[in-house]
Coordinates of C-alpha atoms in Angstrom, one line a residue:
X1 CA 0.0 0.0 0.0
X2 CA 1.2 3.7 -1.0
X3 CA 5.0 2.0 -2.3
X4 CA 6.4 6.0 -3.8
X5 CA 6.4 4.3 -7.5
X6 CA 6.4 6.7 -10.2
X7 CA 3.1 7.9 -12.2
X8 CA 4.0 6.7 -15.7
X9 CA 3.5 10.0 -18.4
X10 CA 4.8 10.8 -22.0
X11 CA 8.0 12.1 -22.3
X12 CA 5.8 15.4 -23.7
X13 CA 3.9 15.7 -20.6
X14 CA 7.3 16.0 -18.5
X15 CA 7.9 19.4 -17.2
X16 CA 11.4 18.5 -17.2
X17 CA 14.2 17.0 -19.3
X18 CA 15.0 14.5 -16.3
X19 CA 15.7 10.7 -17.5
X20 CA 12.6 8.4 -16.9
X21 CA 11.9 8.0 -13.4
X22 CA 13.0 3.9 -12.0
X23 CA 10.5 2.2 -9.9
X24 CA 11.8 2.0 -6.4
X25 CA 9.4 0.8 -4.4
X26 CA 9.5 3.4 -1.9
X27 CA 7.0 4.7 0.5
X28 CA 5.7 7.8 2.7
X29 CA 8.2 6.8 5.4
X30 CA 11.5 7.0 3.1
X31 CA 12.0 10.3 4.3
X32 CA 12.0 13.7 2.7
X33 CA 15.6 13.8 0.7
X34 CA 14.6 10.2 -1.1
X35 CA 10.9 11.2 -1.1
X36 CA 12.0 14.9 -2.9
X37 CA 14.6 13.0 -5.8
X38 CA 12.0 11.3 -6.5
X39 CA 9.6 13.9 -7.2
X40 CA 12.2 15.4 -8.9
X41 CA 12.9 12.0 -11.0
X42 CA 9.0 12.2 -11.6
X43 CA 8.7 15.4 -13.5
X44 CA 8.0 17.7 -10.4
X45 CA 11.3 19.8 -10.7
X46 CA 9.9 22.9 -11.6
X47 CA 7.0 23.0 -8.6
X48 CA 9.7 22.1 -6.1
X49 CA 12.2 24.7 -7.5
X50 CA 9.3 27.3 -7.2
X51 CA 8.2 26.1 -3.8
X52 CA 12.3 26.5 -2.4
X53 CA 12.2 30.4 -4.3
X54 CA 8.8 30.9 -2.3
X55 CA 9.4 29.7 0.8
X56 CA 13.0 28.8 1.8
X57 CA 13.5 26.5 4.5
X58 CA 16.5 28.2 6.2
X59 CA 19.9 26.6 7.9
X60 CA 17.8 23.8 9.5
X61 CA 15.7 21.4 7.5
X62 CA 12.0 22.1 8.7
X63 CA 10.4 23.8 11.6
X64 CA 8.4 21.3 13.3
X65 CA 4.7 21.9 12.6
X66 CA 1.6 20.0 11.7
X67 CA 1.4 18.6 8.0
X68 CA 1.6 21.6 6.1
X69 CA -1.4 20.7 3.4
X70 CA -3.8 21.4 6.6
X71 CA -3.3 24.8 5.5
X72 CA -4.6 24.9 2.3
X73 CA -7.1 22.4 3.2
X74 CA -8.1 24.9 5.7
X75 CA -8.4 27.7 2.9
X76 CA -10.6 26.0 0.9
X77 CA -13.2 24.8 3.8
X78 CA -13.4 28.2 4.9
X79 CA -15.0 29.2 1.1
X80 CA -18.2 28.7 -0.1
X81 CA -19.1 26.7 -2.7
X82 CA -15.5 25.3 -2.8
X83 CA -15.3 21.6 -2.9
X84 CA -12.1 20.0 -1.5
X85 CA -10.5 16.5 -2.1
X86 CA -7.4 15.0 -1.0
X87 CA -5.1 12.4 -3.2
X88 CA -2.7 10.6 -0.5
X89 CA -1.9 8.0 1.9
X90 CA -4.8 7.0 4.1
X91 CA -3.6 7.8 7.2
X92 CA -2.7 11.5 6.5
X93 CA -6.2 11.9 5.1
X94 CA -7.2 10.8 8.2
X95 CA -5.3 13.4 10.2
X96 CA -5.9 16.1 7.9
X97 CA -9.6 15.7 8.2
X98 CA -9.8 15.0 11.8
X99 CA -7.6 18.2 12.1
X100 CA -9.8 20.4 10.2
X101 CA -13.0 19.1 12.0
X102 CA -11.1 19.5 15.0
X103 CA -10.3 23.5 14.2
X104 CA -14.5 23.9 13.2
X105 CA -14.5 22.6 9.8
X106 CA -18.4 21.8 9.0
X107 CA -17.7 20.3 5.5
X108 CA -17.0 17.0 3.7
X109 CA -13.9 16.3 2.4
X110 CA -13.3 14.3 -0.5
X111 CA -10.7 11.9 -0.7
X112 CA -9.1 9.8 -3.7
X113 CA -8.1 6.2 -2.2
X114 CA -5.3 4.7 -4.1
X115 CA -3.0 1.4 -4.1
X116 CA 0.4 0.6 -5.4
X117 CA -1.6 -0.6 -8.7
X118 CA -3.2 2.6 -9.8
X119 CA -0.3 5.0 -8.5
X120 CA 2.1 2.9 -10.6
X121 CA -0.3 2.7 -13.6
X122 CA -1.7 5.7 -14.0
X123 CA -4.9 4.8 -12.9
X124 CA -4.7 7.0 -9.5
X125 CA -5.2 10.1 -11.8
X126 CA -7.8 8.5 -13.9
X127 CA -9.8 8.1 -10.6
X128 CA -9.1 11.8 -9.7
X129 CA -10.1 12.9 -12.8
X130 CA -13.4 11.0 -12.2
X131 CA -14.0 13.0 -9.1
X132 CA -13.9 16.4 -10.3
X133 CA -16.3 15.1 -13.3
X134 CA -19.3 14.2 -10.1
X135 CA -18.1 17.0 -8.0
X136 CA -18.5 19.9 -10.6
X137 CA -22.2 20.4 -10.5
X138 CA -22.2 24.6 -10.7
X139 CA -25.4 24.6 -8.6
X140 CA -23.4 23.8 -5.6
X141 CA -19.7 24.7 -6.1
X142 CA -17.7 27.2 -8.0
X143 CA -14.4 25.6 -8.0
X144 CA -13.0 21.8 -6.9
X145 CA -9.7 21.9 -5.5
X146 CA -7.4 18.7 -5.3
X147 CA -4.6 18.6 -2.7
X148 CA -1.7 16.0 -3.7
X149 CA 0.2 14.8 -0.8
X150 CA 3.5 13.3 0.0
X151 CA 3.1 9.5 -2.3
X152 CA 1.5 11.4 -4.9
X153 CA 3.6 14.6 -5.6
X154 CA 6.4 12.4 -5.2
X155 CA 5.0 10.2 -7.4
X156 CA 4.4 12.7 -10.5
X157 CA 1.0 12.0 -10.3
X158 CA 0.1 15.2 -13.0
X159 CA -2.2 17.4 -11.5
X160 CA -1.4 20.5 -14.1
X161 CA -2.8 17.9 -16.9
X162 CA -6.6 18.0 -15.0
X163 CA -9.2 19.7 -17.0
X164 CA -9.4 23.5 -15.9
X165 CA -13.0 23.6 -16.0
X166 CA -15.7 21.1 -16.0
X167 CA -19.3 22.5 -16.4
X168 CA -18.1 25.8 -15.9
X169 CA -16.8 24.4 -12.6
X170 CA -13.1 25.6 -12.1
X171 CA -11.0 22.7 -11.6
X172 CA -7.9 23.6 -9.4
X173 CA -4.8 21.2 -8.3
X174 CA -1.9 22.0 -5.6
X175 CA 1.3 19.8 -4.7
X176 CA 1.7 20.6 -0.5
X177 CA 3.8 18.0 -0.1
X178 CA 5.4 17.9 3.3
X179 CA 9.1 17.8 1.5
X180 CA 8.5 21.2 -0.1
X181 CA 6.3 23.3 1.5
X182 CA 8.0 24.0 4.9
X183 CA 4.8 24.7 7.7
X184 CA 0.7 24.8 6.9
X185 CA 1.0 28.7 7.2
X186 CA 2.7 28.6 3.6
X187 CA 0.3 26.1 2.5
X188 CA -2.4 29.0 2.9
X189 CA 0.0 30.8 0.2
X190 CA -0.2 27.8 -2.3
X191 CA -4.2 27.6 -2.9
X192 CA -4.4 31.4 -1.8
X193 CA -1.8 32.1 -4.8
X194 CA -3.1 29.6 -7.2
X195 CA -6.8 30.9 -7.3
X196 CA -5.8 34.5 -7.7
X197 CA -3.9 33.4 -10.7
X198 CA -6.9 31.8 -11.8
X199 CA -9.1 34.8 -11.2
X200 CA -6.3 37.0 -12.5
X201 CA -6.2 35.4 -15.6
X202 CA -10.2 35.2 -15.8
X203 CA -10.3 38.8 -15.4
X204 CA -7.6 39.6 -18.1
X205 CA -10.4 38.1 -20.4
X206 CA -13.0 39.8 -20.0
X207 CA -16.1 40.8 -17.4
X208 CA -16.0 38.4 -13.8
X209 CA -18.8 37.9 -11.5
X210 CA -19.1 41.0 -9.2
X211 CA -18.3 40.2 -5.4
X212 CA -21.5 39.7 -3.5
X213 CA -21.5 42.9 -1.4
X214 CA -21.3 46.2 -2.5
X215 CA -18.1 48.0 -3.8
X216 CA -16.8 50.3 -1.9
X217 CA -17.0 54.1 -3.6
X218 CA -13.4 54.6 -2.9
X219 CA -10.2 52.9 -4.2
X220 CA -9.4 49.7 -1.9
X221 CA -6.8 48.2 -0.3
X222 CA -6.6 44.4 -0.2
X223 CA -5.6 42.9 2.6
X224 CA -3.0 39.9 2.5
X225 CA -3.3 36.8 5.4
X226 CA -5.5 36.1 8.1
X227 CA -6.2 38.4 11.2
X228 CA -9.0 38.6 13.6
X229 CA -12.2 39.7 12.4
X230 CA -12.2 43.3 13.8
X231 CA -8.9 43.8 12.2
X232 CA -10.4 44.7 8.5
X233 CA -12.7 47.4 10.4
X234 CA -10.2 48.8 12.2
X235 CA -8.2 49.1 9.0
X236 CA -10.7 50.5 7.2
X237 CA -11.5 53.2 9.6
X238 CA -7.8 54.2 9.5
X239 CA -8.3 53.9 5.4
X240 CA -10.8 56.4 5.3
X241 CA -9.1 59.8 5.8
X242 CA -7.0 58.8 3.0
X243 CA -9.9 58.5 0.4
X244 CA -9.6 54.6 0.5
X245 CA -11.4 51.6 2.1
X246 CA -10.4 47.7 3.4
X247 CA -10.8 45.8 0.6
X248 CA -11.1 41.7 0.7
X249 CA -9.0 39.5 2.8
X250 CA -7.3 37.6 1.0
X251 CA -7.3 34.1 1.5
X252 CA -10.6 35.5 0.7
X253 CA -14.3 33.2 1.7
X254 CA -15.8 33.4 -1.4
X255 CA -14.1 32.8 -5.4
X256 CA -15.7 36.3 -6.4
X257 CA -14.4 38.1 -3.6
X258 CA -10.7 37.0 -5.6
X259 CA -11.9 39.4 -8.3
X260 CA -12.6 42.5 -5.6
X261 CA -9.2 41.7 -4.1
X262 CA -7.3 42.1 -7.8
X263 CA -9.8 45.3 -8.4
X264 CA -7.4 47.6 -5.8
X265 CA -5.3 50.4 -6.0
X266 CA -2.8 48.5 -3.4
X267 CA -2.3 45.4 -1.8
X268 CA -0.9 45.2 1.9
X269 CA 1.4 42.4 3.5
X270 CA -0.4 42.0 6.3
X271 CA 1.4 38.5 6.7
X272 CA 4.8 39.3 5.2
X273 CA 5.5 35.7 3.8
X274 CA 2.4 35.2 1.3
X275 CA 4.7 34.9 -1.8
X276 CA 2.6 33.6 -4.0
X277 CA 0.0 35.7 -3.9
X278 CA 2.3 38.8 -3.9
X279 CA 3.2 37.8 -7.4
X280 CA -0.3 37.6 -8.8
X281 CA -0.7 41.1 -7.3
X282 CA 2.8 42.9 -8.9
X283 CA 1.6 40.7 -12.0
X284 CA -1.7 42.5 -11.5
X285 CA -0.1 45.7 -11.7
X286 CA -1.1 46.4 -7.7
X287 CA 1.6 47.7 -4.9
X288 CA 2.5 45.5 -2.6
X289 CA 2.8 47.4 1.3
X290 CA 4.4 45.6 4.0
X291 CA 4.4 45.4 7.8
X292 CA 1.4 46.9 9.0
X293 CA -0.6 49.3 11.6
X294 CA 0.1 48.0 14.6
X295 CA 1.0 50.5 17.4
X296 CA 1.7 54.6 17.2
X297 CA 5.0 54.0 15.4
X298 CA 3.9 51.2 13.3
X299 CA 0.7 52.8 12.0
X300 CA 2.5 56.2 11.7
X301 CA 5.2 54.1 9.5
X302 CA 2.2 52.3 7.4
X303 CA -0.2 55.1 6.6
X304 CA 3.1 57.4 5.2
X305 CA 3.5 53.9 2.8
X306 CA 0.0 53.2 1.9
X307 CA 0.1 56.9 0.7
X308 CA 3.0 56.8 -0.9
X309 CA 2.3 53.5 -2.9
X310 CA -1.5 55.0 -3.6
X311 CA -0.3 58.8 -4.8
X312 CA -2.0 60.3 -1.3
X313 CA -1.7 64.0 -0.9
X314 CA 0.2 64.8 2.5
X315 CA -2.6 67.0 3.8
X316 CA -4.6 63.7 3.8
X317 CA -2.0 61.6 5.3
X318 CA -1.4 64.1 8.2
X319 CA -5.3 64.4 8.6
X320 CA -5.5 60.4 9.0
X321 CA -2.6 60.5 11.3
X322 CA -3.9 63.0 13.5
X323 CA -7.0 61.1 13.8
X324 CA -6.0 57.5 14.8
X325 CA -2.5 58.9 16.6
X326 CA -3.5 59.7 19.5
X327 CA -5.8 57.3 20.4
X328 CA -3.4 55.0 20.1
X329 CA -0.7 56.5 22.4
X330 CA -3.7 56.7 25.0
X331 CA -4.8 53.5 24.6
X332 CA -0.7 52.0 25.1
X333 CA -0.6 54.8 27.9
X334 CA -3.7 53.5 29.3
X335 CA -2.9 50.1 29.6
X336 CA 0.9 49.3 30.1
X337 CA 2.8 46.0 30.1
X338 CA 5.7 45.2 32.8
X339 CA 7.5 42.4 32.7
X340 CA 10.4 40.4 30.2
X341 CA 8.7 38.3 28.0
X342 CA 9.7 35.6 24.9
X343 CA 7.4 35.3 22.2
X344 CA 7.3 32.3 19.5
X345 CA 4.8 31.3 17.1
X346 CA 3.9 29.6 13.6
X347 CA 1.2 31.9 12.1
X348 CA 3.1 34.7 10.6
X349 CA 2.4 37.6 12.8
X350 CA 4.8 37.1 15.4
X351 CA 6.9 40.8 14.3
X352 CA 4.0 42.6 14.4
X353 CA 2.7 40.6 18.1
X354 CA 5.9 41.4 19.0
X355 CA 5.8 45.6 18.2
X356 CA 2.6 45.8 20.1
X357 CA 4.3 44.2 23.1
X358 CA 7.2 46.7 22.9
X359 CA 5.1 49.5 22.7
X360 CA 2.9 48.8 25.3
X361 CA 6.5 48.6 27.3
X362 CA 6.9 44.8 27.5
X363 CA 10.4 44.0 28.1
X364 CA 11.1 41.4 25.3
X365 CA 13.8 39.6 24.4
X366 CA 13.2 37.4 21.5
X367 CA 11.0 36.9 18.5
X368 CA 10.6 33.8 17.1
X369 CA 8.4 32.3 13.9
X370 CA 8.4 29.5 11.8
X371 CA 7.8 31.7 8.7
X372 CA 11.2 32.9 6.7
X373 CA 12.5 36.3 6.4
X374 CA 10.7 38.5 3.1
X375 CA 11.4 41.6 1.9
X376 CA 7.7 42.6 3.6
X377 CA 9.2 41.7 6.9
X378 CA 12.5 44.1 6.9
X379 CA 10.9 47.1 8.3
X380 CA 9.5 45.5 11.0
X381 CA 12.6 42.9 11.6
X382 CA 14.5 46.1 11.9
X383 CA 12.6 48.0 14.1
X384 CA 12.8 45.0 16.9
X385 CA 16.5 44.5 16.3
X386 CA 17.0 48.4 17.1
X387 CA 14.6 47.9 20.5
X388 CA 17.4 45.1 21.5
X389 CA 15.0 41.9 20.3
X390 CA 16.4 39.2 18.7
X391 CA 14.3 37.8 15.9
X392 CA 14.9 34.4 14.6
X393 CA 12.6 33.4 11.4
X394 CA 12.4 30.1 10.8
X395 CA 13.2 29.2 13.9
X396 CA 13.0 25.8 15.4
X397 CA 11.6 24.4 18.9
X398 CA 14.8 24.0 20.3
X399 CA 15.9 27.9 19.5
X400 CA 12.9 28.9 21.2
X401 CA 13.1 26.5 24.0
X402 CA 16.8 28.1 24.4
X403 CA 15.3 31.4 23.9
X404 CA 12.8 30.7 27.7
X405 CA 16.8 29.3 29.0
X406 CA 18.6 32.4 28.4
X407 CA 16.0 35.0 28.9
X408 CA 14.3 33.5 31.9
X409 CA 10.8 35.2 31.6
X410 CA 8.2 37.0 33.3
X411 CA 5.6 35.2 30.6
X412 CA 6.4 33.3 27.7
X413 CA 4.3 33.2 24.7
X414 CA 4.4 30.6 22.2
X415 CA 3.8 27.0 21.3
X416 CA 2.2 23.9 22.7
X417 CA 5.9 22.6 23.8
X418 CA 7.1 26.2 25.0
X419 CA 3.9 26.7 27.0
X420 CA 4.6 23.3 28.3
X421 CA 8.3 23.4 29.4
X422 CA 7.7 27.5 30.6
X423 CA 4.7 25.7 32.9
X424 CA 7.1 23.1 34.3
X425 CA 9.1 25.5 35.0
X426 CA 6.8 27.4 37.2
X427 CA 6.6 30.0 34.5
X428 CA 3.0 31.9 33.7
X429 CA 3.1 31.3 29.8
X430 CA -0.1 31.6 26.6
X431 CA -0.6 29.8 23.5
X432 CA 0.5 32.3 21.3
X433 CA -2.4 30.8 18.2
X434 CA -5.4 30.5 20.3
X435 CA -4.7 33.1 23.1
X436 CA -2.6 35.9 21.1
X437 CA -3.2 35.7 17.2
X438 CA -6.8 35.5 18.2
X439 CA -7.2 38.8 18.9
X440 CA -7.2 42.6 17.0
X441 CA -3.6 43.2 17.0
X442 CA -5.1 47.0 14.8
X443 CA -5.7 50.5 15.4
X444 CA -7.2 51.5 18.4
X445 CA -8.4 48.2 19.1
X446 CA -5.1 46.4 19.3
X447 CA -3.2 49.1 21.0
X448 CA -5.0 47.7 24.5
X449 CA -5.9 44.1 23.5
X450 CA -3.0 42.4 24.6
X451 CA -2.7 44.4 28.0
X452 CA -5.4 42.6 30.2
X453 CA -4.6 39.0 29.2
X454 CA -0.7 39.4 29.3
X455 CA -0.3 41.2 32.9
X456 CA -3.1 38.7 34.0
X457 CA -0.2 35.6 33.2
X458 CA 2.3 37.8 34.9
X459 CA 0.8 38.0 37.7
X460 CA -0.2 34.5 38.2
X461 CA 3.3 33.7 39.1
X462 CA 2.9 33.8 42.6
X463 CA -0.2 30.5 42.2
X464 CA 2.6 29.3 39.4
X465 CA 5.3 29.1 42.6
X466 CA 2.5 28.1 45.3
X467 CA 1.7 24.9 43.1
X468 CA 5.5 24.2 42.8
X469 CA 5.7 23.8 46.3
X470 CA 2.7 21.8 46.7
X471 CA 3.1 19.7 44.0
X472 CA 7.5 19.3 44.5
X473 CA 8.6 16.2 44.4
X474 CA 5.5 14.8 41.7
X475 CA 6.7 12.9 38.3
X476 CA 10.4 13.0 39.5
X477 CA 12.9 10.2 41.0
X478 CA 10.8 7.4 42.4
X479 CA 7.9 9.3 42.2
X480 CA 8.1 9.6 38.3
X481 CA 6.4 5.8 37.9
X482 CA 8.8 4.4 35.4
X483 CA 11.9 2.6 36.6
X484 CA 13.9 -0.3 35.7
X485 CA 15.0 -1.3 39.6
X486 CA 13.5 0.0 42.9
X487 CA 14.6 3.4 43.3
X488 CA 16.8 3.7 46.4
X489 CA 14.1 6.4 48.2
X490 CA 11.5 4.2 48.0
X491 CA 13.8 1.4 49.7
X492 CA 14.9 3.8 52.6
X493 CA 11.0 4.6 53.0
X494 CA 9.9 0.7 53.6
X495 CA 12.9 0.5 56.2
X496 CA 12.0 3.7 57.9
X497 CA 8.2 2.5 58.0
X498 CA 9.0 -1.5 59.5
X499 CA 11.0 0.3 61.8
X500 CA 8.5 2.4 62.8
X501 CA 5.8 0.1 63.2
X502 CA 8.1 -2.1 65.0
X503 CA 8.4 -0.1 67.6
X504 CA 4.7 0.6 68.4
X505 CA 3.3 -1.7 71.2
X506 CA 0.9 -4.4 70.1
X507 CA -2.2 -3.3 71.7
X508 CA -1.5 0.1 69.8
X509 CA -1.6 -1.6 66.7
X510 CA -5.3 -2.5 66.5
X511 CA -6.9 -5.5 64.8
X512 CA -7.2 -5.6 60.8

């Protein structure tokens, strides 16, 4: 089951001039380097090539995340009348699914079973081909996405040769194999980037379905990654002295919404490392902003760039300033933060997390994200670096555990295993996805956000050290419940209890 043999294609349909693949009988478990020459044997140089441009993996192999597909799988649940379907080995459709039904996922998802039979003879894409024939009725779904997996990409199994439209259904298909695409944040990216070059492309040709609300009266300004809710409105508020408006989010929740986020006079990096959808932007003719207004500086430093890259008088650019300004440094005034903190996460908006926390006068020390360094994250990289942070992108678990070592922390913010070793440790710490990304991080709104639930952690150090006390001694030495030979405590323990009880009179010992 799911041996890594090659899909068998013409040498015409080869995006490569690569000998014929050899059949090698490998599987999911042979590990990344033999799973990636493979893929490489198999035709798939040019999508891995693009993947390393778009998302380099740093000095160290892989930040450890979750299977990176979950985020485009995640992209395309969160659309309507999107249709998703997954090509790979049974058991990672299985996580993948559980995963995304886990995180609120209401939807089915599709998946393409195969064996070593089909994958070797070509009959695995036959079958997938099959499913985006029944899935494209238009009455339910404006697009059908297929994700290949590990086997699959490795495999060559030609997604790029799938019809692009069935029924007037757009047919889309992704590689996110775990050997190319570094963390799920990036996979976001891949079916983010690859359905605004579809809808590019559609609207190069002529007129596109209108997005389902109604257009704003002024120019727009789409918005790049995922943020909380309240984020777009705060945005747009800030927009509005400037004679623009928020346009979509983009990964957006509906296919037309793709054609309002091309229609702008400017796009804006929200989440610095969307590469592939910056490039259907520039090819769009649009601006690309980065960083983003978080903060007094940081929204000073982003409305001067938003007006620069949309032609924006200065009076109008001072007027917005004045506006939002100083409600800002009152609402960072209002609420300060004392205390030395770390700060780690996977999501993509650690920088910006991390200039909130310095200018509501948090004393941190480092910055850490799985996400790699882009040209939209400079301005920001360099403002922490001059406030004496240290910033590590792709960083890996055992930087940012050696991060908690070195700094010793008031609070650490980060990851499942940092929260975890920072708790052990007697050390308040938060989940930086769930209790941090989750909330507006913009405007007025974000200046005081992160005040209330970071001092709270700070100041629950003195129950962190109470329950250290109580609990000392717990999951340690012969308490810890795995040993090979009986720990020498426990021995000294028995002796010092028969000698006790030897001791006591007879009478005092009672009956059983």
């Amino acid at each position: 089951m799911n041996d890594l043999a090659p899909y068998q294609i013409s040498t015409a349909e080869r995006d490569d001039n690569s000998p014929a693949p050899q059949e090698d009988g490998l599987g999911c478990h042979a590990g990344k380097e033999k799973m990636r020459a493979a893929a490489q044997a198999a035709g798939m140089s040019e999508t891995l090539g693009r993947y390393a441009q778009d998302y380099p993996q740093g000095p160290h192999d892989q930040p450890q995340s979750m299977c990176p597909a979950f985020g485009s799988l995640r992209v395309g649940l969160r659309m309507r009348r999107t249709a998703m379907v997954l090509s790979g080995s049974a058991c990672c459709v299985y996580g993948l699914t559980f995963t995304s039904h886990f995180y609120g996922a209401r939807r089915t998802v599709g998946y393409v079973p195969f064996s070593s039979e089909t994958l070797v003879t070509g009959k695995l894409f036959e079958d997938i081909r099959a499913a985006a024939h029944q899935l494209a009725d238009p009455e339910k779904y404006d697009a059908v996405v297929i994700i290949n997996l590990c086997v699959p990409t490795a495999s060559g199994v030609p997604l790029r040769l799938l019809p692009r439209e069935i029924n007037g259904v757009r047919i889309i298909g992704v590689d996110v194999p775990g050997f190319g695409v570094p963390t799920h944040a990036e996979a976001k990216d891949v079916l983010a980037g690859a359905m605004l070059r579809v809808a590019r492309l559609e609207a190069e040709q002529g007129p596109v379905q209108a997005p389902r609300g109604a257009r704003a009266g002024m120019p727009t300004i789409a918005l790049i990654g995922e943020m909380f809710p309240a984020d777009p409105m705060q945005i747009g508020a800030m927009l509005e002295p400037l004679g623009l408006a928020a346009g979509p989010v983009v990964p957006t929740r509906e296919w037309r919404e793709l054609y309002g986020a091309l229609d702008c006079a400017a796009a804006a990096a929200i989440h610095p490392f969307y590469a592939a959808c910056v490039r259907e932007f520039e090819a769009a003719g649009r601006n690309v902003v980065g960083s983003a207004p978080v903060g007094y500086q940081g929204t000073a430093a982003w409305l001067e760039n938003i007006g620069a890259a949309c032609n924006v008088g200065r009076d109008k650019i001072d007027a917005a300033k004045a506006r939002v300004l100083p409600a800002i440094k009152g609402a960072l005034a209002a609420t300060p933060i004392k205390g030395r903190i770390t700060l780690s996460g996977y999501e993509g908006s650690e920088l910006l997390v991390g200039r909130l926390l310095v200018e509501s006068g948090a004393d941190l020390r480092y910055v850490g994200t799985a996400c790699p360094r882009t040209r939209f994250s400079e301005a920001d990289r360099d403002w922490l670096e001059a406030k004496g942070v240290h910033v590590q992108f792709r960083a890996s678990l055992e930087q940012d555990l050696a991060a908690f070592d070195e700094f010793k922390p008031d609070l650490a913010i980060g990851t499942t295993p940092v929260v975890q070793k920072a708790k052990q440790n007697a050390t308040p710490a938060l989940y930086f996805t769930n209790l941090i990304s989750a909330r507006p991080l913009m405007g007025v709104a974000g200046a005081g956000s992160l005040a209330k639930v970071v001092n709270a952690a700070i100041g629950n150090r003195a129950r962190f050290d109470e329950m250290n006390d109580f609990f000392a001694g717990v999951g340690v030495g012969f308490a810890a419940g795995v040993w090979q030979d009986t720990p020498q405590d426990r021995v000294d323990f028995r002796k010092k209890q028969r000698a006790r009880m030897a001791r006591k009179p007879a009478e005092e010992m009672g009956s059983c």
